[in-house]
Amino acid sequence: MKKTLCALILATGSTLIATGVANADTTTVKNKTETTGQYLKATSVTGKVKAALLTKSNIDSNNISVSSRKSSAGPGSIVILSGTQKSQELVDLAIATAKDVDGVDEVISKDLKVDPNK
């Protein structure tokens, strides 16, 4: 219940933050210019992935960073996961969870590692 509430708050907050830039025509992120619509879509996908990870009780979502950018291969976004989990099974679950989110075309997870001490 607590994780579900946190997921809802996170997803809502991401949407509200993204809406704050809606008056701009373009946004520059990491030296790449994208339209406001592209930025909003990527921000929304990031929030959705974070919320989905929070719903998985065995994933330590506090140890996973999520970012996204527009995909050049399709209409969706590329999601980048980094951080650590206790086992490869949890890393795989985090990747599968991100891939299942609507709007995700690809997941890059080369910086999502196993650390049994976490």
C-alpha positions as a LaTeX table, in Angstrom:
\begin{tabular}{lrrr}
\hline
Residue & $x$ (\AA) & $y$ (\AA) & $z$ (\AA) \\
\hline
Met1 & 0.00 & 0.00 & 0.00 \\
Lys2 & 2.79 & 2.41 & 0.95 \\
Lys3 & 4.74 & 1.67 & $-2.25$ \\
Thr4 & 1.58 & 2.06 & $-4.34$ \\
Leu5 & 0.92 & 5.47 & $-2.80$ \\
Cys6 & 4.54 & 6.50 & $-3.39$ \\
Ala7 & 4.28 & 5.32 & $-7.00$ \\
Leu8 & 1.14 & 7.37 & $-7.53$ \\
Ile9 & 2.71 & 10.47 & $-5.99$ \\
Leu10 & 5.87 & 10.02 & $-8.07$ \\
Ala11 & 3.97 & 9.60 & $-11.33$ \\
Thr12 & 1.77 & 12.62 & $-10.57$ \\
Gly13 & 4.75 & 14.74 & $-9.57$ \\
Ser14 & 6.63 & 13.87 & $-12.76$ \\
Thr15 & 3.65 & 14.89 & $-14.84$ \\
Leu16 & 3.27 & 18.19 & $-12.97$ \\
Ile17 & 6.95 & 19.02 & $-13.34$ \\
Ala18 & 6.83 & 18.20 & $-17.05$ \\
Thr19 & 3.78 & 20.40 & $-17.48$ \\
Gly20 & 5.75 & 23.34 & $-16.10$ \\
Val21 & 7.86 & 23.50 & $-19.26$ \\
Ala22 & 4.89 & 23.28 & $-21.61$ \\
Asn23 & 5.15 & 26.95 & $-22.59$ \\
Ala24 & 8.61 & 26.55 & $-24.12$ \\
Asp25 & 9.02 & 25.64 & $-27.78$ \\
Thr26 & 12.20 & 23.64 & $-27.30$ \\
Thr27 & 14.29 & 22.39 & $-24.40$ \\
Thr28 & 18.03 & 21.68 & $-24.43$ \\
Val29 & 19.02 & 18.59 & $-22.47$ \\
Lys30 & 22.64 & 17.39 & $-22.50$ \\
Asn31 & 23.42 & 19.45 & $-25.61$ \\
Lys32 & 20.48 & 17.97 & $-27.54$ \\
Thr33 & 17.52 & 20.09 & $-28.50$ \\
Glu34 & 14.12 & 18.45 & $-28.43$ \\
Thr35 & 10.62 & 19.76 & $-28.75$ \\
Thr36 & 8.54 & 20.35 & $-25.66$ \\
Gly37 & 6.36 & 17.41 & $-26.64$ \\
Gln38 & 9.37 & 15.09 & $-26.84$ \\
Tyr39 & 10.63 & 16.33 & $-23.49$ \\
Leu40 & 7.23 & 15.87 & $-21.85$ \\
Lys41 & 6.86 & 12.38 & $-23.26$ \\
Ala42 & 10.31 & 11.30 & $-22.02$ \\
Thr43 & 9.64 & 12.82 & $-18.59$ \\
Ser44 & 6.31 & 11.05 & $-18.40$ \\
Val45 & 7.91 & 7.71 & $-19.32$ \\
Thr46 & 10.59 & 8.22 & $-16.64$ \\
Gly47 & 7.87 & 8.73 & $-14.02$ \\
Lys48 & 5.93 & 5.70 & $-15.22$ \\
Val49 & 9.03 & 3.48 & $-15.02$ \\
Lys50 & 9.88 & 4.74 & $-11.52$ \\
Ala51 & 6.30 & 4.09 & $-10.43$ \\
Ala52 & 6.35 & 0.58 & $-11.93$ \\
Leu53 & 9.60 & $-0.24$ & $-10.12$ \\
Leu54 & 8.09 & 0.94 & $-6.83$ \\
Thr55 & 5.26 & $-1.59$ & $-7.18$ \\
Lys56 & 7.72 & $-4.51$ & $-7.20$ \\
Ser57 & 8.26 & $-5.24$ & $-3.51$ \\
Asn58 & 11.45 & $-7.26$ & $-4.01$ \\
Ile59 & 13.21 & $-4.58$ & $-6.10$ \\
Asp60 & 15.11 & $-1.99$ & $-4.08$ \\
Ser61 & 13.94 & 0.92 & $-6.21$ \\
Asn62 & 15.94 & 3.39 & $-4.09$ \\
Asn63 & 19.09 & 1.94 & $-5.66$ \\
Ile64 & 17.95 & 2.39 & $-9.28$ \\
Ser65 & 18.25 & 5.64 & $-11.22$ \\
Val66 & 15.95 & 6.09 & $-14.21$ \\
Ser67 & 16.28 & 8.53 & $-17.08$ \\
Ser68 & 14.85 & 8.58 & $-20.58$ \\
Arg69 & 15.18 & 10.22 & $-23.94$ \\
Lys70 & 13.35 & 10.14 & $-27.24$ \\
Ser71 & 13.96 & 7.04 & $-29.31$ \\
Ser72 & 15.26 & 7.56 & $-32.83$ \\
Ala73 & 14.05 & 4.07 & $-33.80$ \\
Gly74 & 10.39 & 4.49 & $-32.92$ \\
Pro75 & 7.70 & 6.66 & $-31.40$ \\
Gly76 & 8.58 & 5.81 & $-27.80$ \\
Ser77 & 11.44 & 6.49 & $-25.43$ \\
Ile78 & 14.76 & 4.91 & $-24.54$ \\
Val79 & 14.98 & 4.27 & $-20.80$ \\
Ile80 & 18.35 & 4.18 & $-19.07$ \\
Leu81 & 18.64 & 2.24 & $-15.80$ \\
Ser82 & 21.65 & 2.46 & $-13.50$ \\
Gly83 & 22.39 & 1.44 & $-9.95$ \\
Thr84 & 22.63 & $-1.82$ & $-8.02$ \\
Gln85 & 20.48 & $-4.74$ & $-6.92$ \\
Lys86 & 21.23 & $-7.73$ & $-4.68$ \\
Ser87 & 21.01 & $-10.36$ & $-7.45$ \\
Gln88 & 20.95 & $-10.82$ & $-11.21$ \\
Glu89 & 17.32 & $-11.95$ & $-10.91$ \\
Leu90 & 16.38 & $-8.54$ & $-9.47$ \\
Val91 & 18.37 & $-6.76$ & $-12.20$ \\
Asp92 & 16.48 & $-8.81$ & $-14.80$ \\
Leu93 & 13.16 & $-8.06$ & $-13.09$ \\
Ala94 & 13.89 & $-4.32$ & $-13.10$ \\
Ile95 & 14.72 & $-4.45$ & $-16.82$ \\
Ala96 & 11.59 & $-6.47$ & $-17.62$ \\
Thr97 & 9.47 & $-4.08$ & $-15.55$ \\
Ala98 & 10.84 & $-1.08$ & $-17.45$ \\
Lys99 & 10.27 & $-2.79$ & $-20.82$ \\
Asp100 & 6.62 & $-3.43$ & $-19.91$ \\
Val101 & 5.88 & 0.28 & $-19.43$ \\
Asp102 & 3.80 & 1.85 & $-22.18$ \\
Gly103 & 5.93 & 4.18 & $-24.31$ \\
Val104 & 9.23 & 2.36 & $-23.77$ \\
Asp105 & 10.97 & 1.29 & $-27.01$ \\
Glu106 & 14.29 & 0.24 & $-25.52$ \\
Val107 & 15.97 & $-0.22$ & $-22.13$ \\
Ile108 & 19.68 & 0.41 & $-21.67$ \\
Ser109 & 20.90 & $-1.22$ & $-18.48$ \\
Lys110 & 24.67 & $-1.58$ & $-18.80$ \\
Asp111 & 25.10 & 0.44 & $-15.58$ \\
Leu112 & 22.61 & $-1.63$ & $-13.57$ \\
Lys113 & 24.87 & $-3.99$ & $-11.64$ \\
Val114 & 24.67 & $-6.76$ & $-9.06$ \\
Asp115 & 25.97 & $-5.92$ & $-5.58$ \\
Pro116 & 25.17 & $-8.70$ & $-3.09$ \\
Asn117 & 26.06 & $-6.34$ & $-0.21$ \\
Lys118 & 23.09 & $-4.05$ & $-0.91$ \\
\hline
\end{tabular}
